XYZ file of C-alpha atoms in Angstrom:
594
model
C 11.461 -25.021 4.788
C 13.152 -25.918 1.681
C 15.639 -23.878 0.247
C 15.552 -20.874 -2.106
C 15.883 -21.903 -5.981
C 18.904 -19.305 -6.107
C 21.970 -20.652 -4.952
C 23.830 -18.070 -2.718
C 27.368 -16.695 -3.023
C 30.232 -15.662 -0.895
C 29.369 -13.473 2.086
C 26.017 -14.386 2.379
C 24.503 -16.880 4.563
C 23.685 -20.055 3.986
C 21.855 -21.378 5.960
C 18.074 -21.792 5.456
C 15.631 -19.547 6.886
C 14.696 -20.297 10.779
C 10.769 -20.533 10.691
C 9.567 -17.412 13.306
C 8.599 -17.437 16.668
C 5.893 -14.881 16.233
C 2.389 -15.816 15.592
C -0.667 -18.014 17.084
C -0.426 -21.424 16.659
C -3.849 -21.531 15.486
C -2.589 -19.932 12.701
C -0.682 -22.978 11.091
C -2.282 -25.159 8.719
C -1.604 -28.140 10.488
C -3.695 -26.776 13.502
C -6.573 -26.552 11.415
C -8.778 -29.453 9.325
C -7.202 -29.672 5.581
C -10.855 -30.217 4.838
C -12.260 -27.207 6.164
C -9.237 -25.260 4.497
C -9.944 -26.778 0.800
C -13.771 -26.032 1.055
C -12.684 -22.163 2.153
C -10.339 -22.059 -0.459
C -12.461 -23.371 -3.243
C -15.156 -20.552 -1.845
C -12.564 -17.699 -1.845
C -11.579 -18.552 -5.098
C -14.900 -18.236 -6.451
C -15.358 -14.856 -5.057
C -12.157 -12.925 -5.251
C -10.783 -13.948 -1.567
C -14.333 -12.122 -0.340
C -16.213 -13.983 2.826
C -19.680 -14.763 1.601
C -20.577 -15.347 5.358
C -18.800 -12.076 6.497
C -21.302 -10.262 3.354
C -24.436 -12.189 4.477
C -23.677 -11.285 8.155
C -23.362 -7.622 7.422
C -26.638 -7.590 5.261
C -28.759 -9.504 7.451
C -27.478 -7.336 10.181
C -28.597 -4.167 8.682
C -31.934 -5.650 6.930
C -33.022 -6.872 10.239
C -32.250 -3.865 12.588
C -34.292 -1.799 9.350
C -37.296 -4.131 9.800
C -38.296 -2.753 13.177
C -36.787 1.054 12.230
C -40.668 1.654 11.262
C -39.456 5.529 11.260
C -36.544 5.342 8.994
C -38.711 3.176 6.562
C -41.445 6.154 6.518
C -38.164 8.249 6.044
C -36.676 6.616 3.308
C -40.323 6.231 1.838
C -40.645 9.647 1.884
C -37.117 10.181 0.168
C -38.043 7.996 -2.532
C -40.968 9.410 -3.096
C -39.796 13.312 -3.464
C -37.142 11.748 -5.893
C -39.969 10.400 -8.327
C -41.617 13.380 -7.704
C -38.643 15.436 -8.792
C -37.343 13.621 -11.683
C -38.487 16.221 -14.446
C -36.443 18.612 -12.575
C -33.314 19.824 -14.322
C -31.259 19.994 -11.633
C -27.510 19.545 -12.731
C -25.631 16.728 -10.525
C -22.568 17.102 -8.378
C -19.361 17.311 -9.158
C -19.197 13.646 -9.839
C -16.213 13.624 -12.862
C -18.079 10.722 -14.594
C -20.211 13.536 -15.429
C -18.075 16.254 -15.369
C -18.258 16.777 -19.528
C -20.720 19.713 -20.465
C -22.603 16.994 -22.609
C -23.887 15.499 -20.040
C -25.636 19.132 -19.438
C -28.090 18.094 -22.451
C -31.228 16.070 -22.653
C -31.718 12.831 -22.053
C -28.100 12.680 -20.412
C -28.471 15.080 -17.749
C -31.557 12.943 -16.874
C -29.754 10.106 -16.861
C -27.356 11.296 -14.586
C -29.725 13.298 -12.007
C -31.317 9.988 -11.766
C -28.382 7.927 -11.022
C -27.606 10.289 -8.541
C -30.777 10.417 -6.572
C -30.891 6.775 -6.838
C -27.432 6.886 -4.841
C -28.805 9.297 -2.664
C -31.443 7.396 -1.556
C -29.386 4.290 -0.610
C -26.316 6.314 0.730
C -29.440 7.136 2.985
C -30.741 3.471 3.295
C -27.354 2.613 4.533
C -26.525 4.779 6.924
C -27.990 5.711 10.244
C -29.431 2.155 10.952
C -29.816 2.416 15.222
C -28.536 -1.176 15.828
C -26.199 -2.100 13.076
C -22.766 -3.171 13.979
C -20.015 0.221 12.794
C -18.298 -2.740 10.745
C -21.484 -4.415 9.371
C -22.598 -0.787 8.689
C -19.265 -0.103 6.629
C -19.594 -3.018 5.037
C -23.238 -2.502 3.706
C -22.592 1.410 3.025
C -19.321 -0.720 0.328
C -21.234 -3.361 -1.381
C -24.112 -1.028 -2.072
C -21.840 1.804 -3.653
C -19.912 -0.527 -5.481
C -22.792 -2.386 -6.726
C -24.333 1.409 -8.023
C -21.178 2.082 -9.500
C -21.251 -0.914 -11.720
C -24.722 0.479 -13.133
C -23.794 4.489 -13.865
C -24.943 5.485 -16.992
C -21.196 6.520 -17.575
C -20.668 2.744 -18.048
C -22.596 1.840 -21.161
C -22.116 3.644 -24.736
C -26.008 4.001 -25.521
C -26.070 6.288 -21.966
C -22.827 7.982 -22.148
C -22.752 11.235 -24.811
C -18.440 11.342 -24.689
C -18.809 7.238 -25.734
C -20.872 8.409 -28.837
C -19.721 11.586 -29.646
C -16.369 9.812 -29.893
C -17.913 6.759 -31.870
C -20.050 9.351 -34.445
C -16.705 11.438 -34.694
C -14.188 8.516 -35.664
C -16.902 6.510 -37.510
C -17.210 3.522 -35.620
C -13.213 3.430 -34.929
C -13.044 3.736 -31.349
C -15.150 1.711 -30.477
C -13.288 -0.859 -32.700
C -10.069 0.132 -30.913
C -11.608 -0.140 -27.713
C -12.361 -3.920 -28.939
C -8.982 -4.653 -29.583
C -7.681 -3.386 -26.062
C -10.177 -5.458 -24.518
C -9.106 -8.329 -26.753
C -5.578 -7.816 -25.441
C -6.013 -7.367 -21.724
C -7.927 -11.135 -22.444
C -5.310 -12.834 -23.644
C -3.041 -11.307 -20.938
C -4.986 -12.864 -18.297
C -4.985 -16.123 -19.952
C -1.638 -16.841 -20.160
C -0.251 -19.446 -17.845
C 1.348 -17.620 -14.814
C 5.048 -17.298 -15.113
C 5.221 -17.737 -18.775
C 6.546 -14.992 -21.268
C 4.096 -12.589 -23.218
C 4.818 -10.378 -26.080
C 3.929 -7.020 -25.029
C 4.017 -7.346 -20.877
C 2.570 -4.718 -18.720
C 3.864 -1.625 -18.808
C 6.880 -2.336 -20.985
C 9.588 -1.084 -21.956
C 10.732 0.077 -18.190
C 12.468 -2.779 -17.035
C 14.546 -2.276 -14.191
C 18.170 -1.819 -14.482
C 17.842 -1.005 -18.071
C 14.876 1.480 -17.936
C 14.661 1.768 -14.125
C 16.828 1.550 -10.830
C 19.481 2.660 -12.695
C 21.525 4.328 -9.855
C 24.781 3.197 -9.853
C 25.715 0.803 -7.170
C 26.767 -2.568 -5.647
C 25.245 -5.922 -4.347
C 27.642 -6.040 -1.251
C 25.433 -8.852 0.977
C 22.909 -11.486 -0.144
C 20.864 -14.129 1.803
C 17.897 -16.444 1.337
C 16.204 -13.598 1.880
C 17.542 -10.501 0.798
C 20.013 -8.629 -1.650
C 21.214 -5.710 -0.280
C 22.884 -2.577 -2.712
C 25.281 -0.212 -1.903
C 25.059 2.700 -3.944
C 27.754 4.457 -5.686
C 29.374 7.861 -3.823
C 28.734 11.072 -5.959
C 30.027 13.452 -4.119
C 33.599 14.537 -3.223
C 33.026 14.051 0.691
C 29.395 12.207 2.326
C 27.716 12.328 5.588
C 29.289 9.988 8.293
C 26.229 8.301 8.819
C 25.124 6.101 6.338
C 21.369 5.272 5.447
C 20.032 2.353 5.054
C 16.557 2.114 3.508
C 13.718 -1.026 3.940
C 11.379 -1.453 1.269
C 8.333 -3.230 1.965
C 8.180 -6.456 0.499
C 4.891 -5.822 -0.886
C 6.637 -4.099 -3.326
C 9.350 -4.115 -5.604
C 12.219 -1.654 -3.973
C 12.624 0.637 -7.090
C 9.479 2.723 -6.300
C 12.241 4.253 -4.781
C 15.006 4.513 -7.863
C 12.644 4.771 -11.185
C 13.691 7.450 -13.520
C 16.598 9.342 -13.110
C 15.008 12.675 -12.418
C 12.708 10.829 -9.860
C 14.834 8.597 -8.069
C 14.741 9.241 -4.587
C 17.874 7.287 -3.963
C 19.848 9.458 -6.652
C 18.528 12.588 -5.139
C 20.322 11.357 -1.323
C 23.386 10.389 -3.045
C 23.842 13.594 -5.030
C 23.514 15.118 -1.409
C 26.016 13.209 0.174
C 24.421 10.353 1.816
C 26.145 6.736 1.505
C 22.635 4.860 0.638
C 22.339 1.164 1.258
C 19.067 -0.300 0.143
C 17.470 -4.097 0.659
C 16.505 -5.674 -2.407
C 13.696 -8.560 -0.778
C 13.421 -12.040 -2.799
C 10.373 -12.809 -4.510
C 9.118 -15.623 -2.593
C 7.064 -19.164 -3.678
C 5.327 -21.744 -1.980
C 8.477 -22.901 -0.447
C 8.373 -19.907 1.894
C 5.011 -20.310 3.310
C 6.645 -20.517 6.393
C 8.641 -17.187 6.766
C 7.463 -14.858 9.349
C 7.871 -11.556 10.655
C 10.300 -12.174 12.879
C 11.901 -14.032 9.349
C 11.724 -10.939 7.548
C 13.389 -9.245 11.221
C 16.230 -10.796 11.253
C 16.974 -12.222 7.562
C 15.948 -8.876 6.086
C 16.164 -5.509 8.370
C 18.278 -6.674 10.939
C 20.661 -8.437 8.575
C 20.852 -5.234 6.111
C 21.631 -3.004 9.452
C 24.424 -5.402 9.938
C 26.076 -4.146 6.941
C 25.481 -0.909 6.630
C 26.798 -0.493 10.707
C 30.006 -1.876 8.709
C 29.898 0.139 5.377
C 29.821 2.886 8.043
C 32.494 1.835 10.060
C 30.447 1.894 13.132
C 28.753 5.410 13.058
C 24.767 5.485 13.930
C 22.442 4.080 10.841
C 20.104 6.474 9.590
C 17.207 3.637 9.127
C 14.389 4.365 6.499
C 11.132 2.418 6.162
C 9.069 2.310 3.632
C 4.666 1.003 4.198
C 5.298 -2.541 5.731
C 9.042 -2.167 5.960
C 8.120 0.949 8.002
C 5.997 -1.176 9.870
C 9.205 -3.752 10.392
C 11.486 -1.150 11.123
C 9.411 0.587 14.244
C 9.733 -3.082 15.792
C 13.675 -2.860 15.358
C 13.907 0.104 17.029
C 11.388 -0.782 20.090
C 13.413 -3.967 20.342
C 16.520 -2.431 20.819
C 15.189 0.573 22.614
C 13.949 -1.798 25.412
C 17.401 -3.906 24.666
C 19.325 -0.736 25.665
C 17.431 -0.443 29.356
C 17.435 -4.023 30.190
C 21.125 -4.796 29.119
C 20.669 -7.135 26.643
C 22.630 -7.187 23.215
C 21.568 -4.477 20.840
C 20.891 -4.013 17.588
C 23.629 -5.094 15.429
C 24.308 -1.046 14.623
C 23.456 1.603 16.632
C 20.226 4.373 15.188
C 20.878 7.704 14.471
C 17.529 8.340 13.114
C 14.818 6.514 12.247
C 12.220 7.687 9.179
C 8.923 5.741 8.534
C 7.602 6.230 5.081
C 3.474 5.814 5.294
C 3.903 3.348 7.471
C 1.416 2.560 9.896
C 2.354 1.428 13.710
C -1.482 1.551 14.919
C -3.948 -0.017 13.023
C -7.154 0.336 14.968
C -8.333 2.783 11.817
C -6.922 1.652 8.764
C -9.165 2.781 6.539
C -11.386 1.017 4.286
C -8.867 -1.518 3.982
C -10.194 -2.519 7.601
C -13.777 -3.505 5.612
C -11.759 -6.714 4.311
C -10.118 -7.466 7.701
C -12.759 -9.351 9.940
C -12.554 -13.480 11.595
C -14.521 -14.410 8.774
C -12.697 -12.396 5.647
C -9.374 -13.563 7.092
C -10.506 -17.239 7.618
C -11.067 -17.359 3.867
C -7.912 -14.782 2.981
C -6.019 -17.877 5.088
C -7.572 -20.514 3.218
C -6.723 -19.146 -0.271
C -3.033 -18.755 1.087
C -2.792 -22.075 2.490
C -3.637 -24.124 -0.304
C -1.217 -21.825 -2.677
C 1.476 -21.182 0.191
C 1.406 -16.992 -0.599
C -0.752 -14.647 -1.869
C -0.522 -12.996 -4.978
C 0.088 -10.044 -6.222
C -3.071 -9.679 -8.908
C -5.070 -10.910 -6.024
C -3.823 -8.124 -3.945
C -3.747 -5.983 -6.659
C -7.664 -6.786 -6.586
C -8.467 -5.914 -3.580
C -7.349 -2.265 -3.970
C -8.713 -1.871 -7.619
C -12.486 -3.253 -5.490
C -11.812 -0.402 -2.703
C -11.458 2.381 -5.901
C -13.415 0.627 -8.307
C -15.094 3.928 -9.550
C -11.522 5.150 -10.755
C -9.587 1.947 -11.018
C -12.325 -0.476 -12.821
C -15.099 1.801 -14.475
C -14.312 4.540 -15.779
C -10.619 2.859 -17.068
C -12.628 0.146 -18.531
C -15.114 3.056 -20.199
C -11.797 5.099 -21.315
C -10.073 1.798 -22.945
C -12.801 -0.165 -24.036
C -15.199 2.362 -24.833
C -13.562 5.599 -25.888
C -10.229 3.098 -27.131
C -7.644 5.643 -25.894
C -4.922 3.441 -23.647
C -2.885 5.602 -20.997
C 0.488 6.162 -21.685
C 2.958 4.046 -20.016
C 5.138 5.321 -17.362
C 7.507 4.185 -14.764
C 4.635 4.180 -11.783
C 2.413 2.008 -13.801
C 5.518 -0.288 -15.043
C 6.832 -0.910 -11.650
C 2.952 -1.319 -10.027
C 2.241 -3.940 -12.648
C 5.523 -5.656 -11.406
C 4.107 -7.357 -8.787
C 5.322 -9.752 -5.795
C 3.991 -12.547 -3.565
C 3.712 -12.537 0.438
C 4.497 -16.324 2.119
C 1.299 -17.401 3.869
C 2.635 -17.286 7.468
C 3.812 -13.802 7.136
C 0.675 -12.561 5.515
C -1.784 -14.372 8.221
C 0.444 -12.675 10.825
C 0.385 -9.251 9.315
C -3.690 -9.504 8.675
C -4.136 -11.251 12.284
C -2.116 -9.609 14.854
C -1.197 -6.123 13.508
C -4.894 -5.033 11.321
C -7.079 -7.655 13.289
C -6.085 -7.231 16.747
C -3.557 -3.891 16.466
C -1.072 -5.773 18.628
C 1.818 -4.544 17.668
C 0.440 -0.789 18.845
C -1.488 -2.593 22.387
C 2.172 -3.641 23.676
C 1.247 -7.742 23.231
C 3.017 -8.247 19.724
C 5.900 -10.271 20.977
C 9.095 -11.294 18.915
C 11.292 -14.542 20.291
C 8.903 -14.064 23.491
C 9.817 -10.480 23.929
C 6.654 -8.059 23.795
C 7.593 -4.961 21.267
C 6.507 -2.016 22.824
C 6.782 1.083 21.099
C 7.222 3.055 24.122
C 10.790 1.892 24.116
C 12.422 4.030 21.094
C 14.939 6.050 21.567
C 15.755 7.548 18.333
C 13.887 10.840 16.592
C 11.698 10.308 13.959
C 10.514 11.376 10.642
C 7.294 10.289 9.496
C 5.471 11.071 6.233
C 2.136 10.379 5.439
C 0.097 11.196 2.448
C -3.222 12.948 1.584
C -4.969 10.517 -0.204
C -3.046 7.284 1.404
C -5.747 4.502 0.976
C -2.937 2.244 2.125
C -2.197 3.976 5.024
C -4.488 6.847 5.943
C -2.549 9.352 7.602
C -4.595 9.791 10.289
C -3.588 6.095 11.290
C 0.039 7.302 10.646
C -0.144 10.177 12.916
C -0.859 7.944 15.752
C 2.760 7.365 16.069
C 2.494 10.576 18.534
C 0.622 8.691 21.147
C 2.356 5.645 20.841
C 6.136 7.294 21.559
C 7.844 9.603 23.746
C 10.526 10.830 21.109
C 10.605 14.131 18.773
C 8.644 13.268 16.034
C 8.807 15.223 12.771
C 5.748 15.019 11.099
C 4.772 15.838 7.168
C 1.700 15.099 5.228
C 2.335 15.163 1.955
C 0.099 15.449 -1.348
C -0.909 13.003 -3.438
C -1.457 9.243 -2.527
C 0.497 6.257 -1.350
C 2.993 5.890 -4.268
C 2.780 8.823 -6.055
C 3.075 11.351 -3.228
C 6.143 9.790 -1.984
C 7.763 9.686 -5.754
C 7.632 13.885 -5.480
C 10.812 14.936 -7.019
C 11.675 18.693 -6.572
C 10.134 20.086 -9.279
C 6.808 17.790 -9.904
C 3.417 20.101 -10.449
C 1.208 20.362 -8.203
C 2.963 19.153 -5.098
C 3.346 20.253 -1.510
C 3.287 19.429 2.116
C 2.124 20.167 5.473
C 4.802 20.221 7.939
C 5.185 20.876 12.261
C 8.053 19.458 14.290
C 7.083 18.148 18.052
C 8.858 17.165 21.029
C 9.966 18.167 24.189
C 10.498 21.458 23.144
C 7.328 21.890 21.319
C 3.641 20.974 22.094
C 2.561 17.880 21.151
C -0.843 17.542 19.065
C -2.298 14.258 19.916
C -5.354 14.513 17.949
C -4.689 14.663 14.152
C -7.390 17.927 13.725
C -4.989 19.661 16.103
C -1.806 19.244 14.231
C -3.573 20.198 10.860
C -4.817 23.691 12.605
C -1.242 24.735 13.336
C 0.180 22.759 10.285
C 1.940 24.983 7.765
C 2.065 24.302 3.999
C 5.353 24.452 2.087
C 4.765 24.701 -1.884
C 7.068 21.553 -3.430
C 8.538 18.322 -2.907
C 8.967 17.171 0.613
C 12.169 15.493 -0.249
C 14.434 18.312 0.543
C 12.750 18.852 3.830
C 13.224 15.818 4.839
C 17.013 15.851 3.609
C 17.836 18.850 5.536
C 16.101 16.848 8.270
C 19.080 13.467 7.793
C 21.680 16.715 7.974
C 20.393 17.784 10.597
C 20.656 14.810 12.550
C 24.038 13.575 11.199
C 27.519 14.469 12.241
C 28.182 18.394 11.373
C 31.791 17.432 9.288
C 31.362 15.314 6.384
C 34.294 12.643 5.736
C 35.807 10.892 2.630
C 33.447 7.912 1.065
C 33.571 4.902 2.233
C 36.221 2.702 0.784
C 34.670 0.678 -2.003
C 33.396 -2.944 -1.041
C 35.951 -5.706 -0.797
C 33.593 -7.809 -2.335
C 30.607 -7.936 -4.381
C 28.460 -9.957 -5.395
C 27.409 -8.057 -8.902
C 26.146 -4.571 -9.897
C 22.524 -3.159 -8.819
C 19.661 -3.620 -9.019
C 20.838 -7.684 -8.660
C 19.001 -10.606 -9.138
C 16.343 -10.557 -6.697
C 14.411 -7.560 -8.125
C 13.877 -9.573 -11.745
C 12.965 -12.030 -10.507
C 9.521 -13.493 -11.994
């Protein structure tokens, strides 16, 4: 692997990065036919990194097994034919909020809309309950037939839609003239040359360390791989135990240190935590080769390494956030299973270890799980080889395709319909500030961990050691959040059958991002919360913990803070002395990078 385009300073490691252990050999690209891989990339190109095959499978699947269903064709003839029957009815429809506005009460709309809605009825019906249909194929024909109805609401057009044209009639043609204009500008966006500068960027002006991440702290270590900050004490005397927190690298760390009044790394330092957080590298198509087991011991393994210092050996109080989550759990079953065989440990002993919706057990993940099959990932590999990462629009895609009702149509009716932009915040600056994943890591994420959930099956091995889950040692914290589409909680929760430790469990409102970033204080927040262990029952089916679940009005943040003191040494001591050497002030170079 070639080396990183930043050249690294003192105290940091210079060396490239070793290419990982981890993964199937059929995975690399020069295992497979560059021929075959151009053709699949040209195809996934074409269609947004979606498997034609994988769609034609499911559909031919379902159409087939419906052919000789004679009695759910005389059902579903029968449901078509009460809804023609019925359409002079006035019947209202759900609470569907494209048609939540009372205009749509009035004729011809609420027409319009009953008839939509029947029409989805009948195919939610079509696609569904189809004796002989794979559950995935199933899924997958249930998606492409919502999302194709979606595209054709009445909501979407302006000569259907009475908010479009009581807006229009009301401003005299000027929103939809402004709608034009937001449309022309989200055009040109796209059609600038990757990596080269734009006027008005996405969602400027939060940029970080001038806008954002603006605690106040120190890059102590850097590598080919990481940056790692050490944040500023605030507090006259700080918890012994310092804690060291892993983004995923899906993602640029300051989810985690936006605003002042919502950084979650402020809010631990004004408590008296020593914070340490890893800043990952943006990588290129010179990394195409980093792996997990790259991202083990160049990122997590390497920031541990410090902060074990910073702390002057007292236990690590190790966070993970989503994939970094993910990363972490492997750690600590590595050196759980280190400690009982003898072998060298981790490089600082856990006092705790939190995963932030992070999933460890991906055998439900969701409808995430209706873009992970051999065929989808075949293509997803293809794409990746050719380009050596994947992107972050074309991820970005993906998720937009799973919500498209909220995240494609009705923004696209709101801006280029209505003309009314949302205001710009820090969430939507630092989700528009997106990151690439090397193709080796990526493959190995999709293949092992979603594809095959090896990881939580005890065969996901790291330098030819299997990583079994069993083996940690240290209590957890582990959040998950309502409406995760990322990581549903009820794949989160699964962590209870997978380990033996005490597990503190919260679900917490609101989705992936947004329910973590839930400052004391934010509306509308609060969180379900019951400790288990030894000394407590433990609910191993997710319905169970939700009965005896109790909800706590407000952030989860302090809950889980009091959970860190609880779990740290009961005297606090002086702050750490400041570093002997650093490398510049936070958030570094790493997070601006393009």
């Amino acid at each position: 692997m070639k080396s990183s385009p930043l050249r690294v300073v003192a105290r940091q490691s210079s060396a490239p990065v070793p290419p990982s252990s981890a993964g199937a050999a059929s995975l690399r690209p020069d295992r497979q036919d560059p021929l075959d891989m151009s053709v699949k990339s040209l195809v996934a190109r074409a269609t947004g990194g979606i498997s034609p095959l994988a769609m034609g499978l499911a559909f031919q699947d379902w159409y087939l097994h419906l052919l000789v269903a004679p009695g759910k064709c005389a059902e579903l003839a029968g449901c078509w034919t009460g809804a023609l029957a019925g359409a002079s009815a006035s019947a209202a429809p759900d609470d569907d909020r494209r048609f939540a506005d009372p205009a749509w009460g009035a004729w011809p709309f609420r027409q319009y809309a009953w008839g939509f809605r029947q029409v989805e009825h009948f195919w939610q019906r079509a696609t569904s309950g189809v004796a002989g249909v794979g559950p995935h194929h199933a899924e997958v024909v249930r998606f492409a037939a919502r999302q194709l109805l979606d595209m054709w609401s009445p909501s979407n057009f302006p000569w259907t839609n009475p908010e479009i044209l009581r807006a229009a009639w009301a401003s005299g043609g000027a929103s939809l003239a402004a709608g034009w204009l937001n449309w022309r500008q989200d055009a040109c966006r796209h059609l600038v040359p990757p990596g080269a500068a734009v006027s008005e960027p996405l969602g400027a002006p939060y940029v970080p360390g001038v806008d954002v991440a603006l605690t106040p702290g120190k890059v102590v270590f850097r590598n080919a791989l990481i940056e790692l900050i050490q944040y500023n004490p605030q507090t006259d005397a700080v918890y012994r135990e310092p804690v060291l927190i892993v983004p995923s690298w899906i993602m640029k760390y300051y989810i985690l240190d936006l605003s002042p009044h919502n950084s979650l790394v402020g809010y631990l330092v004004r408590k008296g935590h020593t914070v340490l957080m890893i800043s990952w590298r943006n990588p290129d198509a010179r990394d195409r080769d980093l792996g997990l087991a790259d991202y083990l011991r160049q990122g997590l393994l390497a920031g541990l390494e410090q902060a074990g210092a910073v702390g002057g050996g007292a236990p690590v109080h190790a966070v993970g956030y989503c994939l970094g989550g993910t990363l972490l759990a492997m750690a600590a079953a590595l050196h759980g299973d280190d400690q009982v065989a003898g072998r060298k440990p981790l490089p600082a002993p856990l006092a705790s270890i939190s995963l932030i919706a992070a999933q460890t057990d991906f055998s439900e993940p969701g409808e995430l799980g209706l873009f992970i099959d051999d065929s989808e990932l075949a293509f997803l590999d293809a794409l990746m080889w050719e380009q050596g990462y994947l992107t972050g629009d074309q991820m970005a895609a993906s998720f937009q395709l799973l919500h498209a009702r909220d995240l494609v149509w009705s923004r696209m009716m709101r801006e280029y319909l209505l003309g009314r932009r949302s205001a710009p915040n820090d969430l939507m600056a630092w989700n528009a500030d997106s990151t690439r994943l090397p193709f080796r890591m990526h493959s190995e994420y999709l293949h092992q961990l979603f594809l095959r959930n090896d990881l939580a099956e005890g065969r996901y091995l790291i330098d030819g050691k299997p990583v079994l889950l069993s083996s940690i040692t240290a209590p957890m914290f582990v959040l998950a959040t309502e409406r995760d589409h990322v990581s549903p909680w009820r794949s989160v929760y699964k962590i209870h059958q997978l380990c033996d430790v005490p597990v503190e469990f919260v679900l917490a409102s609101g989705g992936h991002n947004a329910g973590v970033v839930s400052e004391p204080g934010h509306p509308g927040r609060s969180y379900l919360s019951l400790a288990t262990g030894p000394a407590r029952p433990r609910r191993t089916v997710a319905a169970q913990w939700v009965e005896h679940a109790h909800r706590t009005e407000g952030s989860w943040w302090p809950h889980w803070q009091h959970w860190l003191a609880r779990h740290s040494s009961p005297h606090k001591v002086a702050p750490p002395a400041p570093p002997a050497l650093v490398l510049g002030a936070a958030p570094g170079l790493y997070v601006v990078q393009p």
